[in-house]
PDB file of C-alpha atoms and ligand atoms in Angstrom:
ATOM      1  CA  MET A   1     116.939 146.830  97.606  1.00  0.00           C
ATOM      2  CA  LEU A   2     115.103 143.995  95.857  1.00  0.00           C
ATOM      3  CA  ILE A   3     111.491 144.963  96.594  1.00  0.00           C
ATOM      4  CA  PRO A   4     110.987 148.739  96.676  1.00  0.00           C
ATOM      5  CA  GLY A   5     107.321 148.626  97.685  1.00  0.00           C
ATOM      6  CA  TYR A   6     103.910 147.062  97.331  1.00  0.00           C
ATOM      7  CA  SER A   7     100.439 147.884  96.017  1.00  0.00           C
ATOM      8  CA  ASP A   8      96.805 146.716  96.025  1.00  0.00           C
ATOM      9  CA  LEU A   9      96.693 145.774  99.708  1.00  0.00           C
ATOM     10  CA  SER A  10      93.253 144.326 100.463  1.00  0.00           C
ATOM     11  CA  LEU A  11      91.640 142.318 103.240  1.00  0.00           C
ATOM     12  CA  ALA A  12      89.340 139.321 103.005  1.00  0.00           C
ATOM     13  CA  ARG A  13      87.831 136.930 105.518  1.00  0.00           C
ATOM     14  CA  ALA A  14      90.542 134.558 106.811  1.00  0.00           C
ATOM     15  CA  GLY A  15      89.927 130.833 106.718  1.00  0.00           C
ATOM     16  CA  ALA A  16      92.255 128.050 107.762  1.00  0.00           C
ATOM     17  CA  MET A  17      95.075 130.415 108.702  1.00  0.00           C
ATOM     18  CA  THR A  18      93.300 131.695 111.801  1.00  0.00           C
ATOM     19  CA  HIS A  19      94.640 128.934 114.058  1.00  0.00           C
ATOM     20  CA  PHE A  20      94.575 130.031 117.682  1.00  0.00           C
ATOM     21  CA  HIS A  21      93.544 133.590 116.767  1.00  0.00           C
ATOM     22  CA  PRO A  22      90.446 134.617 118.718  1.00  0.00           C
ATOM     23  CA  GLY A  23      87.977 137.203 117.476  1.00  0.00           C
ATOM     24  CA  PRO A  24      87.465 138.611 114.005  1.00  0.00           C
ATOM     25  CA  SER A  25      90.460 138.315 111.718  1.00  0.00           C
ATOM     26  CA  ARG A  26      91.277 138.989 108.081  1.00  0.00           C
ATOM     27  CA  CYS A  27      93.647 137.725 105.437  1.00  0.00           C
ATOM     28  CA  ALA A  28      95.740 140.381 103.663  1.00  0.00           C
ATOM     29  CA  ARG A  29      96.681 140.155  99.986  1.00  0.00           C
ATOM     30  CA  PHE A  30      99.103 142.540  98.258  1.00  0.00           C
ATOM     31  CA  ARG A  31     101.222 142.830  95.120  1.00  0.00           C
ATOM     32  CA  LEU A  32     104.998 143.154  95.297  1.00  0.00           C
ATOM     33  CA  ALA A  33     106.783 145.802  93.237  1.00  0.00           C
ATOM     34  CA  ALA A  34     109.424 143.276  92.121  1.00  0.00           C
ATOM     35  CA  ASP A  35     109.909 139.533  91.683  1.00  0.00           C
ATOM     36  CA  ALA A  36     110.691 138.062  95.128  1.00  0.00           C
ATOM     37  CA  SER A  37     111.474 134.529  93.894  1.00  0.00           C
ATOM     38  CA  PRO A  38     115.302 134.971  94.012  1.00  0.00           C
ATOM     39  CA  LEU A  39     114.858 135.202  97.775  1.00  0.00           C
ATOM     40  CA  PHE A  40     112.937 131.945  98.190  1.00  0.00           C
ATOM     41  CA  PRO A  41     116.009 129.667  98.676  1.00  0.00           C
ATOM     42  CA  TYR A  42     117.387 132.168 101.205  1.00  0.00           C
ATOM     43  CA  LEU A  43     114.115 132.245 103.155  1.00  0.00           C
ATOM     44  CA  ASN A  44     114.238 128.466 103.061  1.00  0.00           C
ATOM     45  CA  ALA A  45     117.748 128.663 104.536  1.00  0.00           C
ATOM     46  CA  VAL A  46     117.205 131.153 107.360  1.00  0.00           C
ATOM     47  CA  LEU A  47     113.658 130.368 108.568  1.00  0.00           C
ATOM     48  CA  ASP A  48     113.145 127.280 110.724  1.00  0.00           C
ATOM     49  CA  HIS A  49     109.571 126.645 109.623  1.00  0.00           C
ATOM     50  CA  ALA A  50     109.626 127.736 105.966  1.00  0.00           C
ATOM     51  CA  LEU A  51     107.862 125.528 103.403  1.00  0.00           C
ATOM     52  CA  TYR A  52     109.354 126.074  99.947  1.00  0.00           C
ATOM     53  CA  ARG A  53     106.764 124.727  97.496  1.00  0.00           C
ATOM     54  CA  GLU A  54     107.070 123.953  93.824  1.00  0.00           C
ATOM     55  CA  LYS A  55     103.537 124.242  92.389  1.00  0.00           C
ATOM     56  CA  PRO A  56     102.669 127.034  92.588  1.00  0.00           C
ATOM     57  CA  GLU A  57     106.113 128.355  93.433  1.00  0.00           C
ATOM     58  CA  CYS A  58     105.898 129.996  96.849  1.00  0.00           C
ATOM     59  CA  VAL A  59     107.364 130.032 100.340  1.00  0.00           C
ATOM     60  CA  GLN A  60     105.130 129.789 103.407  1.00  0.00           C
ATOM     61  CA  PHE A  61     106.417 130.850 106.795  1.00  0.00           C
ATOM     62  CA  PRO A  62     105.365 132.337 110.145  1.00  0.00           C
ATOM     63  CA  PHE A  63     106.502 135.936 110.565  1.00  0.00           C
ATOM     64  CA  GLU A  64     105.851 138.237 113.518  1.00  0.00           C
ATOM     65  CA  GLY A  65     102.642 136.576 114.643  1.00  0.00           C
ATOM     66  CA  ALA A  66     101.188 136.013 111.168  1.00  0.00           C
ATOM     67  CA  PHE A  67     101.444 133.242 108.611  1.00  0.00           C
ATOM     68  CA  CYS A  68     102.677 134.432 105.238  1.00  0.00           C
ATOM     69  CA  THR A  69     102.637 132.893 101.757  1.00  0.00           C
ATOM     70  CA  LEU A  70     105.012 134.638  99.393  1.00  0.00           C
ATOM     71  CA  TYR A  71     104.556 134.119  95.643  1.00  0.00           C
ATOM     72  CA  PRO A  72     106.956 135.638  93.076  1.00  0.00           C
ATOM     73  CA  GLU A  73     104.934 138.845  92.678  1.00  0.00           C
ATOM     74  CA  GLU A  74     102.289 138.794  95.379  1.00  0.00           C
ATOM     75  CA  ALA A  75     101.731 137.613  98.921  1.00  0.00           C
ATOM     76  CA  VAL A  76      98.976 136.707 101.364  1.00  0.00           C
ATOM     77  CA  ALA A  77      99.237 136.815 105.146  1.00  0.00           C
ATOM     78  CA  ALA A  78      96.907 136.328 108.104  1.00  0.00           C
ATOM     79  CA  PRO A  79      95.492 136.958 110.615  1.00  0.00           C
ATOM     80  CA  PHE A  80      94.903 140.719 110.996  1.00  0.00           C
ATOM     81  CA  ALA A  81      92.200 142.701 112.757  1.00  0.00           C
ATOM     82  CA  GLY A  82      92.248 145.511 110.168  1.00  0.00           C
ATOM     83  CA  LEU A  83      93.991 147.266 107.279  1.00  0.00           C
ATOM     84  CA  GLN A  84      96.250 149.378 109.482  1.00  0.00           C
ATOM     85  CA  GLU A  85      97.668 146.334 111.257  1.00  0.00           C
ATOM     86  CA  ALA A  86      98.136 144.571 107.904  1.00  0.00           C
ATOM     87  CA  ALA A  87      99.947 147.580 106.370  1.00  0.00           C
ATOM     88  CA  ALA A  88     102.329 147.772 109.334  1.00  0.00           C
ATOM     89  CA  PHE A  89     103.015 144.052 108.948  1.00  0.00           C
ATOM     90  CA  VAL A  90     103.715 144.400 105.213  1.00  0.00           C
ATOM     91  CA  GLY A  91     106.178 147.226 105.921  1.00  0.00           C
ATOM     92  CA  ARG A  92     108.064 145.052 108.417  1.00  0.00           C
ATOM     93  CA  LEU A  93     107.984 142.073 106.051  1.00  0.00           C
ATOM     94  CA  LEU A  94     109.472 144.088 103.168  1.00  0.00           C
ATOM     95  CA  ARG A  95     112.215 145.441 105.444  1.00  0.00           C
ATOM     96  CA  PHE A  96     113.020 141.858 106.446  1.00  0.00           C
ATOM     97  CA  LEU A  97     113.065 140.660 102.824  1.00  0.00           C
ATOM     98  CA  ASN A  98     115.250 143.525 101.645  1.00  0.00           C
ATOM     99  CA  ASP A  99     117.630 143.003 104.545  1.00  0.00           C
ATOM    100  CA  LEU A 100     117.823 139.315 103.633  1.00  0.00           C
ATOM    101  CA  HIS A 101     118.581 140.279 100.035  1.00  0.00           C
ATOM    102  CA  ARG A 102     121.381 142.578 101.242  1.00  0.00           C
ATOM    103  CA  ARG A 103     122.897 139.751 103.330  1.00  0.00           C
ATOM    104  CA  ARG A 104     122.457 136.984 100.746  1.00  0.00           C
ATOM    105  CA  SER A 105     126.159 136.743  99.808  1.00  0.00           C
ATOM    106  CA  SER A 106     126.903 135.562 103.360  1.00  0.00           C
ATOM    107  CA  LEU A 107     124.172 132.905 103.282  1.00  0.00           C
ATOM    108  CA  ARG A 108     123.987 129.491 101.675  1.00  0.00           C
ATOM    109  CA  PRO A 109     120.687 129.125  99.794  1.00  0.00           C
ATOM    110  CA  VAL A 110     118.650 125.940 100.331  1.00  0.00           C
ATOM    111  CA  TYR A 111     116.824 124.717  97.220  1.00  0.00           C
ATOM    112  CA  ARG A 112     115.155 121.697  98.818  1.00  0.00           C
ATOM    113  CA  ARG A 113     111.371 121.849  98.275  1.00  0.00           C
ATOM    114  CA  PHE A 114     108.598 120.818 100.624  1.00  0.00           C
ATOM    115  CA  ARG A 115     106.548 117.953  99.197  1.00  0.00           C
ATOM    116  CA  PRO A 116     103.153 117.082 100.685  1.00  0.00           C
ATOM    117  CA  LEU A 117     102.634 113.428 101.649  1.00  0.00           C
ATOM    118  CA  PRO A 118     100.962 111.401  98.880  1.00  0.00           C
ATOM    119  CA  VAL A 119      97.256 110.968  99.656  1.00  0.00           C
ATOM    120  CA  PHE A 120      97.058 107.361  98.460  1.00  0.00           C
ATOM    121  CA  ASP A 121     100.119 106.276 100.467  1.00  0.00           C
ATOM    122  CA  LEU A 122      98.386 107.653 103.557  1.00  0.00           C
ATOM    123  CA  TYR A 123      95.098 106.057 102.557  1.00  0.00           C
ATOM    124  CA  LYS A 124      96.799 102.636 102.416  1.00  0.00           C
ATOM    125  CA  LEU A 125      97.757 103.038 106.095  1.00  0.00           C
ATOM    126  CA  LEU A 126      94.107 103.422 107.136  1.00  0.00           C
ATOM    127  CA  PRO A 127      91.565 100.668 107.859  1.00  0.00           C
ATOM    128  CA  GLN A 128      89.339 102.070 105.071  1.00  0.00           C
ATOM    129  CA  SER A 129      86.214 101.406 107.134  1.00  0.00           C
ATOM    130  CA  ASN A 130      84.853 104.965 106.742  1.00  0.00           C
ATOM    131  CA  CYS A 131      83.710 104.851 110.372  1.00  0.00           C
ATOM    132  CA  ARG A 132      83.967 108.695 110.667  1.00  0.00           C
ATOM    133  CA  ARG A 133      85.391 108.647 114.205  1.00  0.00           C
ATOM    134  CA  CYS A 134      88.054 111.071 112.976  1.00  0.00           C
ATOM    135  CA  GLY A 135      85.333 113.656 112.307  1.00  0.00           C
ATOM    136  CA  LEU A 136      85.672 113.387 108.516  1.00  0.00           C
ATOM    137  CA  GLN A 137      83.311 111.771 106.053  1.00  0.00           C
ATOM    138  CA  SER A 138      85.625 108.972 104.894  1.00  0.00           C
ATOM    139  CA  CYS A 139      89.106 107.507 105.190  1.00  0.00           C
ATOM    140  CA  LEU A 140      89.996 109.113 101.846  1.00  0.00           C
ATOM    141  CA  ALA A 141      88.890 112.538 103.089  1.00  0.00           C
ATOM    142  CA  PHE A 142      90.997 111.975 106.207  1.00  0.00           C
ATOM    143  CA  ALA A 143      94.032 110.975 104.096  1.00  0.00           C
ATOM    144  CA  ALA A 144      93.594 114.113 101.971  1.00  0.00           C
ATOM    145  CA  ALA A 145      93.346 116.294 105.089  1.00  0.00           C
ATOM    146  CA  LEU A 146      96.460 114.632 106.544  1.00  0.00           C
ATOM    147  CA  SER A 147      98.363 115.211 103.317  1.00  0.00           C
ATOM    148  CA  ARG A 148      97.757 118.962 103.358  1.00  0.00           C
ATOM    149  CA  GLY A 149      98.306 119.282 107.113  1.00  0.00           C
ATOM    150  CA  GLY A 150      94.617 119.821 107.908  1.00  0.00           C
ATOM    151  CA  ALA A 151      94.302 116.788 110.201  1.00  0.00           C
ATOM    152  CA  SER A 152      96.425 114.909 112.685  1.00  0.00           C
ATOM    153  CA  PRO A 153      97.045 111.124 112.675  1.00  0.00           C
ATOM    154  CA  GLY A 154      95.774 111.023 116.278  1.00  0.00           C
ATOM    155  CA  GLN A 155      92.241 111.754 115.057  1.00  0.00           C
ATOM    156  CA  CYS A 156      91.992 108.197 113.712  1.00  0.00           C
ATOM    157  CA  PRO A 157      92.060 105.685 116.575  1.00  0.00           C
ATOM    158  CA  ASP A 158      93.273 102.976 114.187  1.00  0.00           C
ATOM    159  CA  PHE A 159      96.213 104.878 112.724  1.00  0.00           C
ATOM    160  CA  ALA A 160      99.600 103.262 113.446  1.00  0.00           C
ATOM    161  CA  ALA A 161     101.326 104.379 116.666  1.00  0.00           C
ATOM    162  CA  PRO A 162     103.978 107.058 116.104  1.00  0.00           C
ATOM    163  CA  LEU A 163     107.626 106.171 116.694  1.00  0.00           C
ATOM    164  CA  TYR A 164     108.222 109.551 118.256  1.00  0.00           C
ATOM    165  CA  CYS A 165     105.807 111.904 120.060  1.00  0.00           C
ATOM    166  CA  GLN A 166     105.896 115.680 120.196  1.00  0.00           C
ATOM    167  CA  ALA A 167     103.373 118.211 121.498  1.00  0.00           C
ATOM    168  CA  VAL A 168     103.212 121.701 119.966  1.00  0.00           C
ATOM    169  CA  TYR A 169     101.811 124.643 121.922  1.00  0.00           C
ATOM    170  CA  PRO A 170     101.011 128.177 120.692  1.00  0.00           C
ATOM    171  CA  VAL A 171     103.103 131.002 122.214  1.00  0.00           C
ATOM    172  CA  ARG A 172     101.311 134.369 122.293  1.00  0.00           C
ATOM    173  CA  ASP A 173     102.404 137.969 122.924  1.00  0.00           C
ATOM    174  CA  ARG A 174     100.671 140.486 125.217  1.00  0.00           C
ATOM    175  CA  GLN A 175      98.241 141.399 122.435  1.00  0.00           C
ATOM    176  CA  ASN A 176      97.256 137.736 122.245  1.00  0.00           C
ATOM    177  CA  ARG A 177      98.829 137.280 118.799  1.00  0.00           C
ATOM    178  CA  LEU A 178     100.475 134.017 117.854  1.00  0.00           C
ATOM    179  CA  VAL A 179     104.236 134.715 117.772  1.00  0.00           C
ATOM    180  CA  SER A 180     105.696 131.260 117.809  1.00  0.00           C
ATOM    181  CA  THR A 181     105.092 127.652 118.686  1.00  0.00           C
ATOM    182  CA  LEU A 182     106.774 125.580 121.338  1.00  0.00           C
ATOM    183  CA  ALA A 183     107.443 121.906 120.605  1.00  0.00           C
ATOM    184  CA  ILE A 184     107.933 119.534 123.522  1.00  0.00           C
ATOM    185  CA  ASP A 185     109.279 116.018 123.011  1.00  0.00           C
ATOM    186  CA  LEU A 186     107.250 113.335 124.714  1.00  0.00           C
ATOM    187  CA  GLY A 187     109.764 110.531 124.181  1.00  0.00           C
ATOM    188  CA  HIS A 188     110.558 107.781 121.696  1.00  0.00           C
ATOM    189  CA  ASP A 189     108.848 104.891 123.380  1.00  0.00           C
ATOM    190  CA  GLN A 190     105.766 106.523 124.742  1.00  0.00           C
ATOM    191  CA  PRO A 191     102.736 104.901 123.186  1.00  0.00           C
ATOM    192  CA  PRO A 192      99.995 107.206 121.961  1.00  0.00           C
ATOM    193  CA  PRO A 193      97.154 107.630 124.411  1.00  0.00           C
ATOM    194  CA  GLU A 194      94.291 105.201 124.007  1.00  0.00           C
ATOM    195  CA  ARG A 195      91.410 106.800 122.206  1.00  0.00           C
ATOM    196  CA  GLY A 196      88.008 105.640 121.182  1.00  0.00           C
ATOM    197  CA  PRO A 197      84.352 106.003 121.868  1.00  0.00           C
ATOM    198  CA  ALA A 198      84.767 104.939 125.489  1.00  0.00           C
ATOM    199  CA  GLU A 199      87.235 107.726 126.280  1.00  0.00           C
ATOM    200  CA  THR A 200      85.654 111.136 126.712  1.00  0.00           C
ATOM    201  CA  PRO A 201      88.079 113.424 128.580  1.00  0.00           C
ATOM    202  CA  ALA A 202      86.351 116.033 130.768  1.00  0.00           C
ATOM    203  CA  GLY A 203      83.068 114.265 130.039  1.00  0.00           C
ATOM    204  CA  LEU A 204      82.966 115.392 126.409  1.00  0.00           C
ATOM    205  CA  THR A 205      80.583 113.500 124.184  1.00  0.00           C
ATOM    206  CA  ARG A 206      81.903 111.955 120.985  1.00  0.00           C
ATOM    207  CA  ARG A 207      80.346 114.777 118.953  1.00  0.00           C
ATOM    208  CA  GLU A 208      81.817 117.432 121.258  1.00  0.00           C
ATOM    209  CA  THR A 209      85.237 115.791 120.863  1.00  0.00           C
ATOM    210  CA  GLN A 210      84.860 115.977 117.070  1.00  0.00           C
ATOM    211  CA  VAL A 211      83.868 119.644 117.296  1.00  0.00           C
ATOM    212  CA  LEU A 212      86.787 120.409 119.620  1.00  0.00           C
ATOM    213  CA  ARG A 213      89.288 118.774 117.247  1.00  0.00           C
ATOM    214  CA  LEU A 214      88.061 120.836 114.319  1.00  0.00           C
ATOM    215  CA  LEU A 215      87.864 124.008 116.418  1.00  0.00           C
ATOM    216  CA  ALA A 216      91.442 123.435 117.622  1.00  0.00           C
ATOM    217  CA  GLY A 217      92.501 123.055 114.000  1.00  0.00           C
ATOM    218  CA  GLY A 218      91.324 126.613 113.338  1.00  0.00           C
ATOM    219  CA  ALA A 219      87.912 125.913 111.804  1.00  0.00           C
ATOM    220  CA  THR A 220      85.106 128.436 112.300  1.00  0.00           C
ATOM    221  CA  ASN A 221      81.640 127.359 113.480  1.00  0.00           C
ATOM    222  CA  VAL A 222      80.397 127.508 109.897  1.00  0.00           C
ATOM    223  CA  GLU A 223      83.321 125.378 108.648  1.00  0.00           C
ATOM    224  CA  ILE A 224      82.749 122.842 111.446  1.00  0.00           C
ATOM    225  CA  ALA A 225      79.048 122.750 110.589  1.00  0.00           C
ATOM    226  CA  GLU A 226      79.888 122.031 106.938  1.00  0.00           C
ATOM    227  CA  GLU A 227      82.386 119.355 107.908  1.00  0.00           C
ATOM    228  CA  LEU A 228      80.006 117.529 110.254  1.00  0.00           C
ATOM    229  CA  ALA A 229      76.899 118.212 108.157  1.00  0.00           C
ATOM    230  CA  ILE A 230      74.977 119.834 111.035  1.00  0.00           C
ATOM    231  CA  SER A 231      73.708 123.372 111.533  1.00  0.00           C
ATOM    232  CA  PRO A 232      75.939 126.255 112.731  1.00  0.00           C
ATOM    233  CA  ASN A 233      73.483 126.858 115.608  1.00  0.00           C
ATOM    234  CA  THR A 234      74.020 123.307 116.846  1.00  0.00           C
ATOM    235  CA  ILE A 235      77.781 123.835 116.623  1.00  0.00           C
ATOM    236  CA  LYS A 236      77.373 127.016 118.664  1.00  0.00           C
ATOM    237  CA  ILE A 237      75.617 125.010 121.389  1.00  0.00           C
ATOM    238  CA  HIS A 238      78.319 122.309 121.277  1.00  0.00           C
ATOM    239  CA  VAL A 239      81.038 124.979 121.608  1.00  0.00           C
ATOM    240  CA  THR A 240      79.279 126.480 124.660  1.00  0.00           C
ATOM    241  CA  HIS A 241      79.063 123.013 126.280  1.00  0.00           C
ATOM    242  CA  ILE A 242      82.719 122.317 125.444  1.00  0.00           C
ATOM    243  CA  PHE A 243      83.841 125.605 127.054  1.00  0.00           C
ATOM    244  CA  ASP A 244      81.762 124.791 130.165  1.00  0.00           C
ATOM    245  CA  LYS A 245      83.152 121.270 130.479  1.00  0.00           C
ATOM    246  CA  LEU A 246      86.767 122.348 129.939  1.00  0.00           C
ATOM    247  CA  GLY A 247      86.402 125.436 132.156  1.00  0.00           C
ATOM    248  CA  VAL A 248      87.786 127.725 129.429  1.00  0.00           C
ATOM    249  CA  GLY A 249      86.501 131.015 128.083  1.00  0.00           C
ATOM    250  CA  ASP A 250      87.726 131.060 124.487  1.00  0.00           C
ATOM    251  CA  ARG A 251      88.788 128.979 121.480  1.00  0.00           C
ATOM    252  CA  THR A 252      92.503 129.500 122.118  1.00  0.00           C
ATOM    253  CA  ARG A 253      92.359 127.924 125.552  1.00  0.00           C
ATOM    254  CA  ALA A 254      90.159 125.148 124.226  1.00  0.00           C
ATOM    255  CA  ALA A 255      92.782 124.467 121.504  1.00  0.00           C
ATOM    256  CA  VAL A 256      95.584 124.377 124.078  1.00  0.00           C
ATOM    257  CA  TRP A 257      93.484 121.990 126.204  1.00  0.00           C
ATOM    258  CA  ALA A 258      92.987 119.770 123.143  1.00  0.00           C
ATOM    259  CA  ALA A 259      96.752 119.746 122.446  1.00  0.00           C
ATOM    260  CA  ARG A 260      97.534 118.856 126.051  1.00  0.00           C
ATOM    261  CA  HIS A 261      95.055 115.989 125.959  1.00  0.00           C
ATOM    262  CA  HIS A 262      96.435 114.661 122.650  1.00  0.00           C
ATOM    263  CA  LEU A 263      93.267 115.355 120.707  1.00  0.00           C
ATOM    264  CA  LEU A 264      95.043 117.072 117.794  1.00  0.00           C
TER     265      LEU A 264
HETATM  266  S1  SF4 B   1      88.516 107.257 112.013  1.00  0.00           S
HETATM  267 FE1  SF4 B   1      90.077 106.235 110.756  1.00  0.00          FE
HETATM  268  S2  SF4 B   1      89.020 104.440 109.955  1.00  0.00           S
HETATM  269 FE2  SF4 B   1      87.429 105.843 110.650  1.00  0.00          FE
HETATM  270  S3  SF4 B   1      86.896 107.130 108.862  1.00  0.00           S
HETATM  271 FE3  SF4 B   1      88.458 108.233 109.958  1.00  0.00          FE
HETATM  272  S4  SF4 B   1      90.349 107.583 108.983  1.00  0.00           S
HETATM  273 FE4  SF4 B   1      88.824 106.063 108.401  1.00  0.00          FE
END
């Protein structure tokens, strides 16, 4: 057994990791009783969506409905409703890691690291007009968000057309927890949908479209308010109007609607 236990489990308010998770949720942090880094190349080998990062050294991966970041001697994971749910998750995670350690001789480790896209290379692809139609303050802010995975190229109407299109949908269990994602290919030659001020699907205003994009990316009302430099109360009103126009009752369904209409 590589990791005999854990300590110092605590919960804090979750931020960007609460994608598609309705209601209150928390981020769990805990210390590992042993160095988990020997397992990182094996996690990279067996998990489809693992990101093995160099600085700081960690592996990020979805596991049983949560998103986990494993550092050599500690880990964070989200989202959880409370401490009990988080503790049960940590127990299952450690069993998985120890089982992986037991099986490692039959696996081929993968040492390839995930490297974020360079911000300035992305910036060079943009018109640099700072028109803010993407919902961000500037082209540079948009390039930075793209680089860390916090924005999608489709948010900028002037970004080059993709060579290949894919839509990703959240898959949830009966308790409404995110368990997986489903990727559907939309074809090699399909041009991206036309977007711009004239197009307002479901009658959304330009501002409501901006709010929906950020909401679908997992931002809270307060985070959206900070991003768009308007008050949280105004965002609350926009969200109510968005739900009415889309005919949905929660943020998850609004996010799925946004994915289906290529707004992400
Ligand atoms: S919409 Fe495109 S051009 Fe306009 S600010 Fe955003 S990234 Fe720059």
